[in-house]
Amino acid sequence: MANQRALPQSKESLLQNYNKRLKDDIRSILDNLTEIIKTAKVEDETQVSRATQAEQDHYEMHVRAANIVRAGESLMKLVSDLKQFLILNDFPSVNEAISLQNQQLRSLQEECDKKLTSLRDEIAIDLYELEEEYYSSSYGQWDSSDLPLCEAYRRWDSWASPDRGATSGSAQGVEEDTDGPASQETTPKHGTITAADKP
Amino acid sequence: MANDRLRALEEVENQVATILQCAGNIVLELSKDKHNASFLDRQLSQFTVSVNRVETELSSQIKYLTQVATGQPHEGSTYSARKDCQMALNRAEYARVKLGELGRTCEVMLDPQP
């Protein structure tokens, strides 16, 4: 608890220090420029000789100009410190930046996944047609335990609707399904080469 | 929002440079035998305006930070969203590689070299 109280106090003192630095630097710039302008005025009566007075004025202006430059550089350092403090401690803007970044990343991810899903669907359709073509040709040899995709869908359709199974069309299809493997295995037809056919 | 404040602070830096520039021009003009009064007035007014702007802007920034700063570190992160996005990009890259292999296989099958 004492540590939690100590942290805000240091932040408070840091911000007060920033305020003080700002006031001091601005005051330094204004005062030194004012004094330079006052010193630039040529006075007829001087306590020392004119050369000495000129030398003194020259040195004073030199020092005040250096003070102005130092105050300007201190202001730049203050601006840099404020930028750093803002980046680290401005929670509203940090939260907004994080939520914006999350939103952009999620939208990119969703777009990527959506495109992959549509690509998958298109490839699945093409694969279905290719399998149907392949397994209905003489090159596709299969047994009942290893069904191609189109055949599996066809059987699933016939199982899913037993009423359709009672009609003539699907009955023929079912008979064809049951007869298909046996006919291919027992009576080789187009595309299969037998020993008699070999040159 | 954060960018606006940072841009305002960058503008303040430009104003500080303007302050020093104007102060230098004023001293340079005063060093001449014959002063251009209008030039001096312009430089002085620009100097005053810049000083007021710098003081106002920095005071408002410090006041805003006094209201907003909590003293605790911010613990938000974009790691999970970034990781999910990276995985999605990896999936897309993998699909692209596999489709490329499939395409090359099809080309080899369709156009076999003698």
PDB file of C-alpha atoms in Angstrom:
ATOM      1  CA  MET A   1       0.000   0.000   0.000  1.00  0.00           C
ATOM      2  CA  ALA A   2       2.805   2.420   0.816  1.00  0.00           C
ATOM      3  CA  ASN A   3       4.507   1.463  -2.452  1.00  0.00           C
ATOM      4  CA  GLN A   4       1.272   2.113  -4.364  1.00  0.00           C
ATOM      5  CA  ARG A   5       1.046   5.543  -2.785  1.00  0.00           C
ATOM      6  CA  ALA A   6       4.721   6.220  -3.579  1.00  0.00           C
ATOM      7  CA  LEU A   7       4.302   5.687  -7.349  1.00  0.00           C
ATOM      8  CA  PRO A   8       1.629   8.332  -7.990  1.00  0.00           C
ATOM      9  CA  GLN A   9       3.596  10.737  -5.808  1.00  0.00           C
ATOM     10  CA  SER A  10       6.658  10.376  -8.023  1.00  0.00           C
ATOM     11  CA  LYS A  11       4.509  10.932 -11.109  1.00  0.00           C
ATOM     12  CA  GLU A  12       2.975  13.990  -9.480  1.00  0.00           C
ATOM     13  CA  SER A  13       6.373  15.380  -8.538  1.00  0.00           C
ATOM     14  CA  LEU A  14       7.641  14.617 -12.035  1.00  0.00           C
ATOM     15  CA  LEU A  15       4.830  16.609 -13.611  1.00  0.00           C
ATOM     16  CA  GLN A  16       5.402  19.455 -11.153  1.00  0.00           C
ATOM     17  CA  ASN A  17       9.052  19.382 -12.138  1.00  0.00           C
ATOM     18  CA  TYR A  18       8.020  19.667 -15.777  1.00  0.00           C
ATOM     19  CA  ASN A  19       5.902  22.702 -14.952  1.00  0.00           C
ATOM     20  CA  LYS A  20       8.768  24.333 -13.082  1.00  0.00           C
ATOM     21  CA  ARG A  21      11.202  23.692 -15.909  1.00  0.00           C
ATOM     22  CA  LEU A  22       8.778  25.200 -18.405  1.00  0.00           C
ATOM     23  CA  LYS A  23       8.278  28.354 -16.338  1.00  0.00           C
ATOM     24  CA  ASP A  24      12.000  28.739 -15.646  1.00  0.00           C
ATOM     25  CA  ASP A  25      13.033  28.313 -19.273  1.00  0.00           C
ATOM     26  CA  ILE A  26      10.433  30.715 -20.633  1.00  0.00           C
ATOM     27  CA  ARG A  27      11.356  33.244 -17.926  1.00  0.00           C
ATOM     28  CA  SER A  28      15.044  32.839 -18.731  1.00  0.00           C
ATOM     29  CA  ILE A  29      14.520  33.450 -22.458  1.00  0.00           C
ATOM     30  CA  LEU A  30      12.383  36.546 -21.900  1.00  0.00           C
ATOM     31  CA  ASP A  31      14.614  38.081 -19.222  1.00  0.00           C
ATOM     32  CA  ASN A  32      17.851  37.523 -21.080  1.00  0.00           C
ATOM     33  CA  LEU A  33      16.518  38.957 -24.343  1.00  0.00           C
ATOM     34  CA  THR A  34      15.133  41.967 -22.482  1.00  0.00           C
ATOM     35  CA  GLU A  35      18.492  42.567 -20.820  1.00  0.00           C
ATOM     36  CA  ILE A  36      20.333  42.229 -24.149  1.00  0.00           C
ATOM     37  CA  ILE A  37      18.053  44.864 -25.700  1.00  0.00           C
ATOM     38  CA  LYS A  38      18.612  47.138 -22.675  1.00  0.00           C
ATOM     39  CA  THR A  39      22.362  46.670 -22.875  1.00  0.00           C
ATOM     40  CA  ALA A  40      22.317  47.528 -26.587  1.00  0.00           C
ATOM     41  CA  LYS A  41      21.336  51.082 -25.701  1.00  0.00           C
ATOM     42  CA  VAL A  42      24.329  53.418 -25.962  1.00  0.00           C
ATOM     43  CA  GLU A  43      24.715  55.617 -22.879  1.00  0.00           C
ATOM     44  CA  ASP A  44      26.587  58.881 -22.936  1.00  0.00           C
ATOM     45  CA  GLU A  45      27.682  58.846 -19.306  1.00  0.00           C
ATOM     46  CA  THR A  46      29.530  55.780 -18.051  1.00  0.00           C
ATOM     47  CA  GLN A  47      31.316  55.105 -14.776  1.00  0.00           C
ATOM     48  CA  VAL A  48      34.293  53.544 -16.548  1.00  0.00           C
ATOM     49  CA  SER A  49      35.897  54.345 -19.844  1.00  0.00           C
ATOM     50  CA  ARG A  50      33.950  53.707 -22.995  1.00  0.00           C
ATOM     51  CA  ALA A  51      36.196  50.854 -24.064  1.00  0.00           C
ATOM     52  CA  THR A  52      35.820  49.108 -20.722  1.00  0.00           C
ATOM     53  CA  GLN A  53      32.085  49.639 -20.793  1.00  0.00           C
ATOM     54  CA  ALA A  54      31.925  48.268 -24.331  1.00  0.00           C
ATOM     55  CA  GLU A  55      33.961  45.247 -23.323  1.00  0.00           C
ATOM     56  CA  GLN A  56      31.716  44.638 -20.336  1.00  0.00           C
ATOM     57  CA  ASP A  57      28.571  44.991 -22.452  1.00  0.00           C
ATOM     58  CA  HIS A  58      30.011  42.631 -25.033  1.00  0.00           C
ATOM     59  CA  TYR A  59      30.743  39.951 -22.407  1.00  0.00           C
ATOM     60  CA  GLU A  60      27.328  40.392 -20.800  1.00  0.00           C
ATOM     61  CA  MET A  61      25.558  40.025 -24.132  1.00  0.00           C
ATOM     62  CA  HIS A  62      27.622  36.940 -24.857  1.00  0.00           C
ATOM     63  CA  VAL A  63      26.612  35.335 -21.580  1.00  0.00           C
ATOM     64  CA  ARG A  64      22.946  36.263 -21.946  1.00  0.00           C
ATOM     65  CA  ALA A  65      22.851  34.912 -25.501  1.00  0.00           C
ATOM     66  CA  ALA A  66      24.356  31.675 -24.210  1.00  0.00           C
ATOM     67  CA  ASN A  67      21.654  31.619 -21.506  1.00  0.00           C
ATOM     68  CA  ILE A  68      18.964  32.013 -24.161  1.00  0.00           C
ATOM     69  CA  VAL A  69      20.402  29.111 -26.139  1.00  0.00           C
ATOM     70  CA  ARG A  70      20.680  26.974 -22.987  1.00  0.00           C
ATOM     71  CA  ALA A  71      17.054  27.713 -22.096  1.00  0.00           C
ATOM     72  CA  GLY A  72      15.986  26.805 -25.641  1.00  0.00           C
ATOM     73  CA  GLU A  73      17.861  23.522 -25.449  1.00  0.00           C
ATOM     74  CA  SER A  74      16.301  22.819 -22.039  1.00  0.00           C
ATOM     75  CA  LEU A  75      12.870  23.411 -23.583  1.00  0.00           C
ATOM     76  CA  MET A  76      13.671  20.889 -26.327  1.00  0.00           C
ATOM     77  CA  LYS A  77      14.692  18.362 -23.665  1.00  0.00           C
ATOM     78  CA  LEU A  78      11.445  19.067 -21.824  1.00  0.00           C
ATOM     79  CA  VAL A  79       9.446  18.441 -25.005  1.00  0.00           C
ATOM     80  CA  SER A  80      11.313  15.163 -25.495  1.00  0.00           C
ATOM     81  CA  ASP A  81      10.554  14.109 -21.902  1.00  0.00           C
ATOM     82  CA  LEU A  82       6.902  15.008 -22.357  1.00  0.00           C
ATOM     83  CA  LYS A  83       6.718  12.924 -25.546  1.00  0.00           C
ATOM     84  CA  GLN A  84       8.186   9.946 -23.696  1.00  0.00           C
ATOM     85  CA  PHE A  85       5.849  10.425 -20.762  1.00  0.00           C
ATOM     86  CA  LEU A  86       2.892  10.714 -23.119  1.00  0.00           C
ATOM     87  CA  ILE A  87       3.743   7.510 -24.957  1.00  0.00           C
ATOM     88  CA  LEU A  88       4.118   5.555 -21.708  1.00  0.00           C
ATOM     89  CA  ASN A  89       1.341   7.008 -19.585  1.00  0.00           C
ATOM     90  CA  ASP A  90      -1.401   8.294 -21.861  1.00  0.00           C
ATOM     91  CA  PHE A  91      -3.669   5.302 -21.304  1.00  0.00           C
ATOM     92  CA  PRO A  92      -6.658   6.453 -23.393  1.00  0.00           C
ATOM     93  CA  SER A  93      -4.539   6.785 -26.512  1.00  0.00           C
ATOM     94  CA  VAL A  94      -2.616   3.557 -25.778  1.00  0.00           C
ATOM     95  CA  ASN A  95      -5.926   1.702 -25.360  1.00  0.00           C
ATOM     96  CA  GLU A  96      -7.225   3.173 -28.587  1.00  0.00           C
ATOM     97  CA  ALA A  97      -4.046   2.246 -30.458  1.00  0.00           C
ATOM     98  CA  ILE A  98      -4.175  -1.327 -29.095  1.00  0.00           C
ATOM     99  CA  SER A  99      -7.867  -1.798 -29.980  1.00  0.00           C
ATOM    100  CA  LEU A 100      -7.302  -0.396 -33.475  1.00  0.00           C
ATOM    101  CA  GLN A 101      -4.358  -2.715 -34.036  1.00  0.00           C
ATOM    102  CA  ASN A 102      -6.356  -5.713 -32.738  1.00  0.00           C
ATOM    103  CA  GLN A 103      -9.232  -4.822 -35.021  1.00  0.00           C
ATOM    104  CA  GLN A 104      -6.983  -4.600 -38.064  1.00  0.00           C
ATOM    105  CA  LEU A 105      -5.251  -7.896 -37.263  1.00  0.00           C
ATOM    106  CA  ARG A 106      -8.561  -9.703 -36.666  1.00  0.00           C
ATOM    107  CA  SER A 107     -10.083  -8.399 -39.896  1.00  0.00           C
ATOM    108  CA  LEU A 108      -6.987  -9.558 -41.788  1.00  0.00           C
ATOM    109  CA  GLN A 109      -7.228 -12.974 -40.142  1.00  0.00           C
ATOM    110  CA  GLU A 110     -10.958 -13.277 -40.940  1.00  0.00           C
ATOM    111  CA  GLU A 111     -10.418 -12.276 -44.549  1.00  0.00           C
ATOM    112  CA  CYS A 112      -7.609 -14.822 -44.858  1.00  0.00           C
ATOM    113  CA  ASP A 113      -9.728 -17.614 -43.354  1.00  0.00           C
ATOM    114  CA  LYS A 114     -12.753 -16.666 -45.461  1.00  0.00           C
ATOM    115  CA  LYS A 115     -10.697 -16.918 -48.636  1.00  0.00           C
ATOM    116  CA  LEU A 116      -9.197 -20.226 -47.537  1.00  0.00           C
ATOM    117  CA  THR A 117     -12.681 -21.578 -46.788  1.00  0.00           C
ATOM    118  CA  SER A 118     -14.017 -20.562 -50.205  1.00  0.00           C
ATOM    119  CA  LEU A 119     -10.913 -22.087 -51.805  1.00  0.00           C
ATOM    120  CA  ARG A 120     -11.541 -25.297 -49.875  1.00  0.00           C
ATOM    121  CA  ASP A 121     -15.161 -25.406 -51.039  1.00  0.00           C
ATOM    122  CA  GLU A 122     -14.172 -24.879 -54.669  1.00  0.00           C
ATOM    123  CA  ILE A 123     -11.475 -27.534 -54.506  1.00  0.00           C
ATOM    124  CA  ALA A 124     -13.905 -29.950 -52.811  1.00  0.00           C
ATOM    125  CA  ILE A 125     -16.379 -29.519 -55.689  1.00  0.00           C
ATOM    126  CA  ASP A 126     -13.640 -30.115 -58.261  1.00  0.00           C
ATOM    127  CA  LEU A 127     -12.348 -33.089 -56.299  1.00  0.00           C
ATOM    128  CA  TYR A 128     -15.836 -34.589 -56.159  1.00  0.00           C
ATOM    129  CA  GLU A 129     -16.150 -34.355 -59.940  1.00  0.00           C
ATOM    130  CA  LEU A 130     -12.664 -35.695 -60.490  1.00  0.00           C
ATOM    131  CA  GLU A 131     -13.237 -38.654 -58.191  1.00  0.00           C
ATOM    132  CA  GLU A 132     -16.543 -39.411 -59.836  1.00  0.00           C
ATOM    133  CA  GLU A 133     -14.884 -39.384 -63.226  1.00  0.00           C
ATOM    134  CA  TYR A 134     -11.938 -41.452 -62.046  1.00  0.00           C
ATOM    135  CA  TYR A 135     -13.809 -44.110 -60.166  1.00  0.00           C
ATOM    136  CA  SER A 136     -16.428 -44.520 -62.874  1.00  0.00           C
ATOM    137  CA  SER A 137     -13.704 -45.176 -65.413  1.00  0.00           C
ATOM    138  CA  SER A 138     -11.881 -48.423 -65.922  1.00  0.00           C
ATOM    139  CA  TYR A 139      -8.790 -47.083 -64.133  1.00  0.00           C
ATOM    140  CA  GLY A 140     -10.594 -46.806 -60.805  1.00  0.00           C
ATOM    141  CA  GLN A 141     -10.444 -50.174 -59.044  1.00  0.00           C
ATOM    142  CA  TRP A 142     -11.912 -50.320 -55.603  1.00  0.00           C
ATOM    143  CA  ASP A 143     -13.441 -52.637 -53.040  1.00  0.00           C
ATOM    144  CA  SER A 144     -16.402 -52.093 -50.816  1.00  0.00           C
ATOM    145  CA  SER A 145     -14.283 -51.179 -47.806  1.00  0.00           C
ATOM    146  CA  ASP A 146     -12.591 -48.245 -49.561  1.00  0.00           C
ATOM    147  CA  LEU A 147     -15.306 -46.008 -51.001  1.00  0.00           C
ATOM    148  CA  PRO A 148     -14.546 -42.976 -53.129  1.00  0.00           C
ATOM    149  CA  LEU A 149     -16.075 -39.704 -52.075  1.00  0.00           C
ATOM    150  CA  CYS A 150     -18.802 -39.616 -54.740  1.00  0.00           C
ATOM    151  CA  GLU A 151     -19.831 -43.183 -53.994  1.00  0.00           C
ATOM    152  CA  ALA A 152     -19.955 -42.485 -50.278  1.00  0.00           C
ATOM    153  CA  TYR A 153     -22.206 -39.474 -50.894  1.00  0.00           C
ATOM    154  CA  ARG A 154     -24.438 -41.524 -53.186  1.00  0.00           C
ATOM    155  CA  ARG A 155     -24.848 -44.261 -50.572  1.00  0.00           C
ATOM    156  CA  TRP A 156     -25.457 -41.707 -47.869  1.00  0.00           C
ATOM    157  CA  ASP A 157     -28.188 -40.125 -49.984  1.00  0.00           C
ATOM    158  CA  SER A 158     -29.869 -43.485 -50.515  1.00  0.00           C
ATOM    159  CA  TRP A 159     -29.662 -44.353 -46.782  1.00  0.00           C
ATOM    160  CA  ALA A 160     -30.889 -40.925 -45.759  1.00  0.00           C
ATOM    161  CA  SER A 161     -34.108 -41.260 -47.797  1.00  0.00           C
ATOM    162  CA  PRO A 162     -35.473 -44.814 -47.571  1.00  0.00           C
ATOM    163  CA  ASP A 163     -38.710 -43.690 -49.388  1.00  0.00           C
ATOM    164  CA  ARG A 164     -36.665 -42.940 -52.410  1.00  0.00           C
ATOM    165  CA  GLY A 165     -35.185 -46.406 -52.066  1.00  0.00           C
ATOM    166  CA  ALA A 166     -38.678 -47.873 -52.697  1.00  0.00           C
ATOM    167  CA  THR A 167     -38.950 -46.262 -56.139  1.00  0.00           C
ATOM    168  CA  SER A 168     -37.596 -47.889 -59.211  1.00  0.00           C
ATOM    169  CA  GLY A 169     -34.796 -45.422 -59.962  1.00  0.00           C
ATOM    170  CA  SER A 170     -32.982 -45.723 -56.694  1.00  0.00           C
ATOM    171  CA  ALA A 171     -33.643 -49.415 -56.469  1.00  0.00           C
ATOM    172  CA  GLN A 172     -31.815 -49.807 -59.679  1.00  0.00           C
ATOM    173  CA  GLY A 173     -29.080 -47.644 -58.273  1.00  0.00           C
ATOM    174  CA  VAL A 174     -28.873 -49.754 -55.142  1.00  0.00           C
ATOM    175  CA  GLU A 175     -28.771 -52.892 -57.215  1.00  0.00           C
ATOM    176  CA  GLU A 176     -26.094 -51.345 -59.310  1.00  0.00           C
ATOM    177  CA  ASP A 177     -24.170 -50.430 -56.197  1.00  0.00           C
ATOM    178  CA  THR A 178     -24.332 -53.955 -54.862  1.00  0.00           C
ATOM    179  CA  ASP A 179     -23.630 -55.521 -58.210  1.00  0.00           C
ATOM    180  CA  GLY A 180     -20.943 -53.068 -59.183  1.00  0.00           C
ATOM    181  CA  PRO A 181     -18.011 -54.353 -57.171  1.00  0.00           C
ATOM    182  CA  ALA A 182     -18.859 -57.980 -57.852  1.00  0.00           C
ATOM    183  CA  SER A 183     -19.141 -57.383 -61.578  1.00  0.00           C
ATOM    184  CA  GLN A 184     -15.856 -55.559 -61.720  1.00  0.00           C
ATOM    185  CA  GLU A 185     -14.032 -58.118 -59.696  1.00  0.00           C
ATOM    186  CA  THR A 186     -15.422 -61.197 -61.463  1.00  0.00           C
ATOM    187  CA  THR A 187     -15.759 -59.976 -65.048  1.00  0.00           C
ATOM    188  CA  PRO A 188     -13.062 -57.564 -66.047  1.00  0.00           C
ATOM    189  CA  LYS A 189     -14.311 -55.187 -68.723  1.00  0.00           C
ATOM    190  CA  HIS A 190     -12.935 -52.148 -70.555  1.00  0.00           C
ATOM    191  CA  GLY A 191      -9.581 -50.914 -69.518  1.00  0.00           C
ATOM    192  CA  THR A 192      -8.401 -54.016 -67.694  1.00  0.00           C
ATOM    193  CA  ILE A 193      -5.764 -56.026 -69.443  1.00  0.00           C
ATOM    194  CA  THR A 194      -5.956 -59.812 -69.178  1.00  0.00           C
ATOM    195  CA  ALA A 195      -3.277 -62.327 -69.924  1.00  0.00           C
ATOM    196  CA  ALA A 196      -4.912 -63.194 -73.249  1.00  0.00           C
ATOM    197  CA  ASP A 197      -4.805 -59.546 -74.371  1.00  0.00           C
ATOM    198  CA  LYS A 198      -1.134 -59.084 -73.766  1.00  0.00           C
ATOM    199  CA  PRO A 199       1.041 -59.072 -76.841  1.00  0.00           C
TER     200      PRO A 199
ATOM    201  CA  MET B   1      -5.541  10.851 -30.589  1.00  0.00           C
ATOM    202  CA  ALA B   2      -2.006  10.010 -29.514  1.00  0.00           C
ATOM    203  CA  ASN B   3      -0.665  11.059 -32.885  1.00  0.00           C
ATOM    204  CA  ASP B   4      -2.359  14.455 -32.558  1.00  0.00           C
ATOM    205  CA  ARG B   5      -0.666  15.124 -29.235  1.00  0.00           C
ATOM    206  CA  LEU B   6       2.703  13.972 -30.513  1.00  0.00           C
ATOM    207  CA  ARG B   7       2.298  16.144 -33.598  1.00  0.00           C
ATOM    208  CA  ALA B   8       1.441  19.096 -31.356  1.00  0.00           C
ATOM    209  CA  LEU B   9       4.666  18.509 -29.411  1.00  0.00           C
ATOM    210  CA  GLU B  10       6.625  18.410 -32.657  1.00  0.00           C
ATOM    211  CA  GLU B  11       5.057  21.719 -33.583  1.00  0.00           C
ATOM    212  CA  VAL B  12       6.198  23.061 -30.207  1.00  0.00           C
ATOM    213  CA  GLU B  13       9.757  22.041 -31.074  1.00  0.00           C
ATOM    214  CA  ASN B  14       9.492  24.029 -34.304  1.00  0.00           C
ATOM    215  CA  GLN B  15       8.200  26.992 -32.312  1.00  0.00           C
ATOM    216  CA  VAL B  16      11.190  26.808 -29.945  1.00  0.00           C
ATOM    217  CA  ALA B  17      13.492  26.929 -32.974  1.00  0.00           C
ATOM    218  CA  THR B  18      11.516  29.940 -34.228  1.00  0.00           C
ATOM    219  CA  ILE B  19      11.983  31.644 -30.837  1.00  0.00           C
ATOM    220  CA  LEU B  20      15.757  31.255 -31.013  1.00  0.00           C
ATOM    221  CA  GLN B  21      15.785  32.339 -34.658  1.00  0.00           C
ATOM    222  CA  CYS B  22      13.829  35.511 -33.892  1.00  0.00           C
ATOM    223  CA  ALA B  23      16.022  36.335 -30.872  1.00  0.00           C
ATOM    224  CA  GLY B  24      19.115  35.958 -33.049  1.00  0.00           C
ATOM    225  CA  ASN B  25      17.657  38.169 -35.787  1.00  0.00           C
ATOM    226  CA  ILE B  26      16.781  40.849 -33.249  1.00  0.00           C
ATOM    227  CA  VAL B  27      20.309  40.896 -31.790  1.00  0.00           C
ATOM    228  CA  LEU B  28      21.793  40.904 -35.292  1.00  0.00           C
ATOM    229  CA  GLU B  29      19.649  43.836 -36.331  1.00  0.00           C
ATOM    230  CA  LEU B  30      20.569  45.752 -33.182  1.00  0.00           C
ATOM    231  CA  SER B  31      24.240  45.264 -33.931  1.00  0.00           C
ATOM    232  CA  LYS B  32      23.924  47.287 -37.169  1.00  0.00           C
ATOM    233  CA  ASP B  33      24.460  51.034 -37.334  1.00  0.00           C
ATOM    234  CA  LYS B  34      21.073  51.666 -38.880  1.00  0.00           C
ATOM    235  CA  HIS B  35      18.205  49.564 -37.576  1.00  0.00           C
ATOM    236  CA  ASN B  36      15.201  48.582 -39.626  1.00  0.00           C
ATOM    237  CA  ALA B  37      12.393  49.351 -37.195  1.00  0.00           C
ATOM    238  CA  SER B  38       9.699  47.465 -39.088  1.00  0.00           C
ATOM    239  CA  PHE B  39      11.890  44.378 -39.285  1.00  0.00           C
ATOM    240  CA  LEU B  40      12.554  44.600 -35.566  1.00  0.00           C
ATOM    241  CA  ASP B  41       8.829  44.941 -34.831  1.00  0.00           C
ATOM    242  CA  ARG B  42       7.984  41.934 -36.964  1.00  0.00           C
ATOM    243  CA  GLN B  43      10.651  39.782 -35.370  1.00  0.00           C
ATOM    244  CA  LEU B  44       9.643  40.863 -31.897  1.00  0.00           C
ATOM    245  CA  SER B  45       5.950  40.150 -32.491  1.00  0.00           C
ATOM    246  CA  GLN B  46       6.781  36.751 -33.956  1.00  0.00           C
ATOM    247  CA  PHE B  47       9.019  36.051 -30.954  1.00  0.00           C
ATOM    248  CA  THR B  48       6.243  36.974 -28.519  1.00  0.00           C
ATOM    249  CA  VAL B  49       3.637  34.895 -30.360  1.00  0.00           C
ATOM    250  CA  SER B  50       5.939  31.852 -30.424  1.00  0.00           C
ATOM    251  CA  VAL B  51       6.771  32.146 -26.728  1.00  0.00           C
ATOM    252  CA  ASN B  52       3.062  32.362 -25.821  1.00  0.00           C
ATOM    253  CA  ARG B  53       2.227  29.383 -28.021  1.00  0.00           C
ATOM    254  CA  VAL B  54       4.983  27.253 -26.525  1.00  0.00           C
ATOM    255  CA  GLU B  55       3.982  28.104 -22.979  1.00  0.00           C
ATOM    256  CA  THR B  56       0.258  27.505 -23.619  1.00  0.00           C
ATOM    257  CA  GLU B  57       0.715  24.229 -25.443  1.00  0.00           C
ATOM    258  CA  LEU B  58       3.187  22.729 -22.976  1.00  0.00           C
ATOM    259  CA  SER B  59       1.041  23.809 -20.016  1.00  0.00           C
ATOM    260  CA  SER B  60      -2.014  22.129 -21.538  1.00  0.00           C
ATOM    261  CA  GLN B  61      -0.062  18.934 -22.233  1.00  0.00           C
ATOM    262  CA  ILE B  62       1.238  18.835 -18.651  1.00  0.00           C
ATOM    263  CA  LYS B  63      -2.277  19.480 -17.329  1.00  0.00           C
ATOM    264  CA  TYR B  64      -3.689  16.641 -19.474  1.00  0.00           C
ATOM    265  CA  LEU B  65      -0.967  14.283 -18.260  1.00  0.00           C
ATOM    266  CA  THR B  66      -1.692  15.239 -14.653  1.00  0.00           C
ATOM    267  CA  GLN B  67      -5.303  14.134 -15.167  1.00  0.00           C
ATOM    268  CA  VAL B  68      -4.523  10.972 -17.118  1.00  0.00           C
ATOM    269  CA  ALA B  69      -1.335   9.509 -15.601  1.00  0.00           C
ATOM    270  CA  THR B  70      -1.917   6.715 -13.080  1.00  0.00           C
ATOM    271  CA  GLY B  71       1.589   5.659 -12.182  1.00  0.00           C
ATOM    272  CA  GLN B  72       0.910   2.050 -13.167  1.00  0.00           C
ATOM    273  CA  PRO B  73       2.372   0.367 -16.228  1.00  0.00           C
ATOM    274  CA  HIS B  74       0.052  -0.404 -19.101  1.00  0.00           C
ATOM    275  CA  GLU B  75      -0.470  -4.136 -19.502  1.00  0.00           C
ATOM    276  CA  GLY B  76      -2.384  -4.234 -22.775  1.00  0.00           C
ATOM    277  CA  SER B  77      -0.932  -6.037 -25.728  1.00  0.00           C
ATOM    278  CA  THR B  78      -1.796  -7.089 -29.257  1.00  0.00           C
ATOM    279  CA  TYR B  79       0.041 -10.408 -28.949  1.00  0.00           C
ATOM    280  CA  SER B  80      -2.955 -12.746 -29.235  1.00  0.00           C
ATOM    281  CA  ALA B  81      -4.454 -11.023 -32.283  1.00  0.00           C
ATOM    282  CA  ARG B  82      -1.023 -10.816 -33.892  1.00  0.00           C
ATOM    283  CA  LYS B  83      -0.422 -14.530 -33.254  1.00  0.00           C
ATOM    284  CA  ASP B  84      -3.820 -15.502 -34.702  1.00  0.00           C
ATOM    285  CA  CYS B  85      -3.163 -13.378 -37.772  1.00  0.00           C
ATOM    286  CA  GLN B  86       0.279 -14.889 -38.196  1.00  0.00           C
ATOM    287  CA  MET B  87      -1.189 -18.395 -38.005  1.00  0.00           C
ATOM    288  CA  ALA B  88      -3.815 -17.489 -40.626  1.00  0.00           C
ATOM    289  CA  LEU B  89      -1.079 -16.187 -42.915  1.00  0.00           C
ATOM    290  CA  ASN B  90       0.885 -19.398 -42.316  1.00  0.00           C
ATOM    291  CA  ARG B  91      -2.199 -21.428 -43.288  1.00  0.00           C
ATOM    292  CA  ALA B  92      -2.575 -19.414 -46.471  1.00  0.00           C
ATOM    293  CA  GLU B  93       1.115 -19.839 -47.284  1.00  0.00           C
ATOM    294  CA  TYR B  94       0.887 -23.590 -46.692  1.00  0.00           C
ATOM    295  CA  ALA B  95      -2.153 -23.840 -48.975  1.00  0.00           C
ATOM    296  CA  ARG B  96      -0.299 -21.845 -51.611  1.00  0.00           C
ATOM    297  CA  VAL B  97       2.727 -24.166 -51.409  1.00  0.00           C
ATOM    298  CA  LYS B  98       0.557 -27.279 -51.639  1.00  0.00           C
ATOM    299  CA  LEU B  99      -1.395 -25.914 -54.588  1.00  0.00           C
ATOM    300  CA  GLY B 100       1.876 -25.082 -56.276  1.00  0.00           C
ATOM    301  CA  GLU B 101       3.076 -28.645 -55.811  1.00  0.00           C
ATOM    302  CA  LEU B 102      -0.236 -29.942 -57.146  1.00  0.00           C
ATOM    303  CA  GLY B 103       0.033 -27.707 -60.182  1.00  0.00           C
ATOM    304  CA  ARG B 104       3.569 -28.873 -60.908  1.00  0.00           C
ATOM    305  CA  THR B 105       2.485 -32.512 -60.532  1.00  0.00           C
ATOM    306  CA  CYS B 106      -0.376 -31.948 -62.985  1.00  0.00           C
ATOM    307  CA  GLU B 107       1.985 -30.305 -65.460  1.00  0.00           C
ATOM    308  CA  VAL B 108       4.388 -33.214 -65.223  1.00  0.00           C
ATOM    309  CA  MET B 109       1.582 -35.705 -65.739  1.00  0.00           C
ATOM    310  CA  LEU B 110       0.081 -33.843 -68.681  1.00  0.00           C
ATOM    311  CA  ASP B 111       3.361 -33.089 -70.402  1.00  0.00           C
ATOM    312  CA  PRO B 112       5.771 -35.917 -69.636  1.00  0.00           C
ATOM    313  CA  GLN B 113       9.316 -35.338 -70.800  1.00  0.00           C
ATOM    314  CA  PRO B 114      10.649 -37.888 -73.254  1.00  0.00           C
TER     315      PRO B 114
END
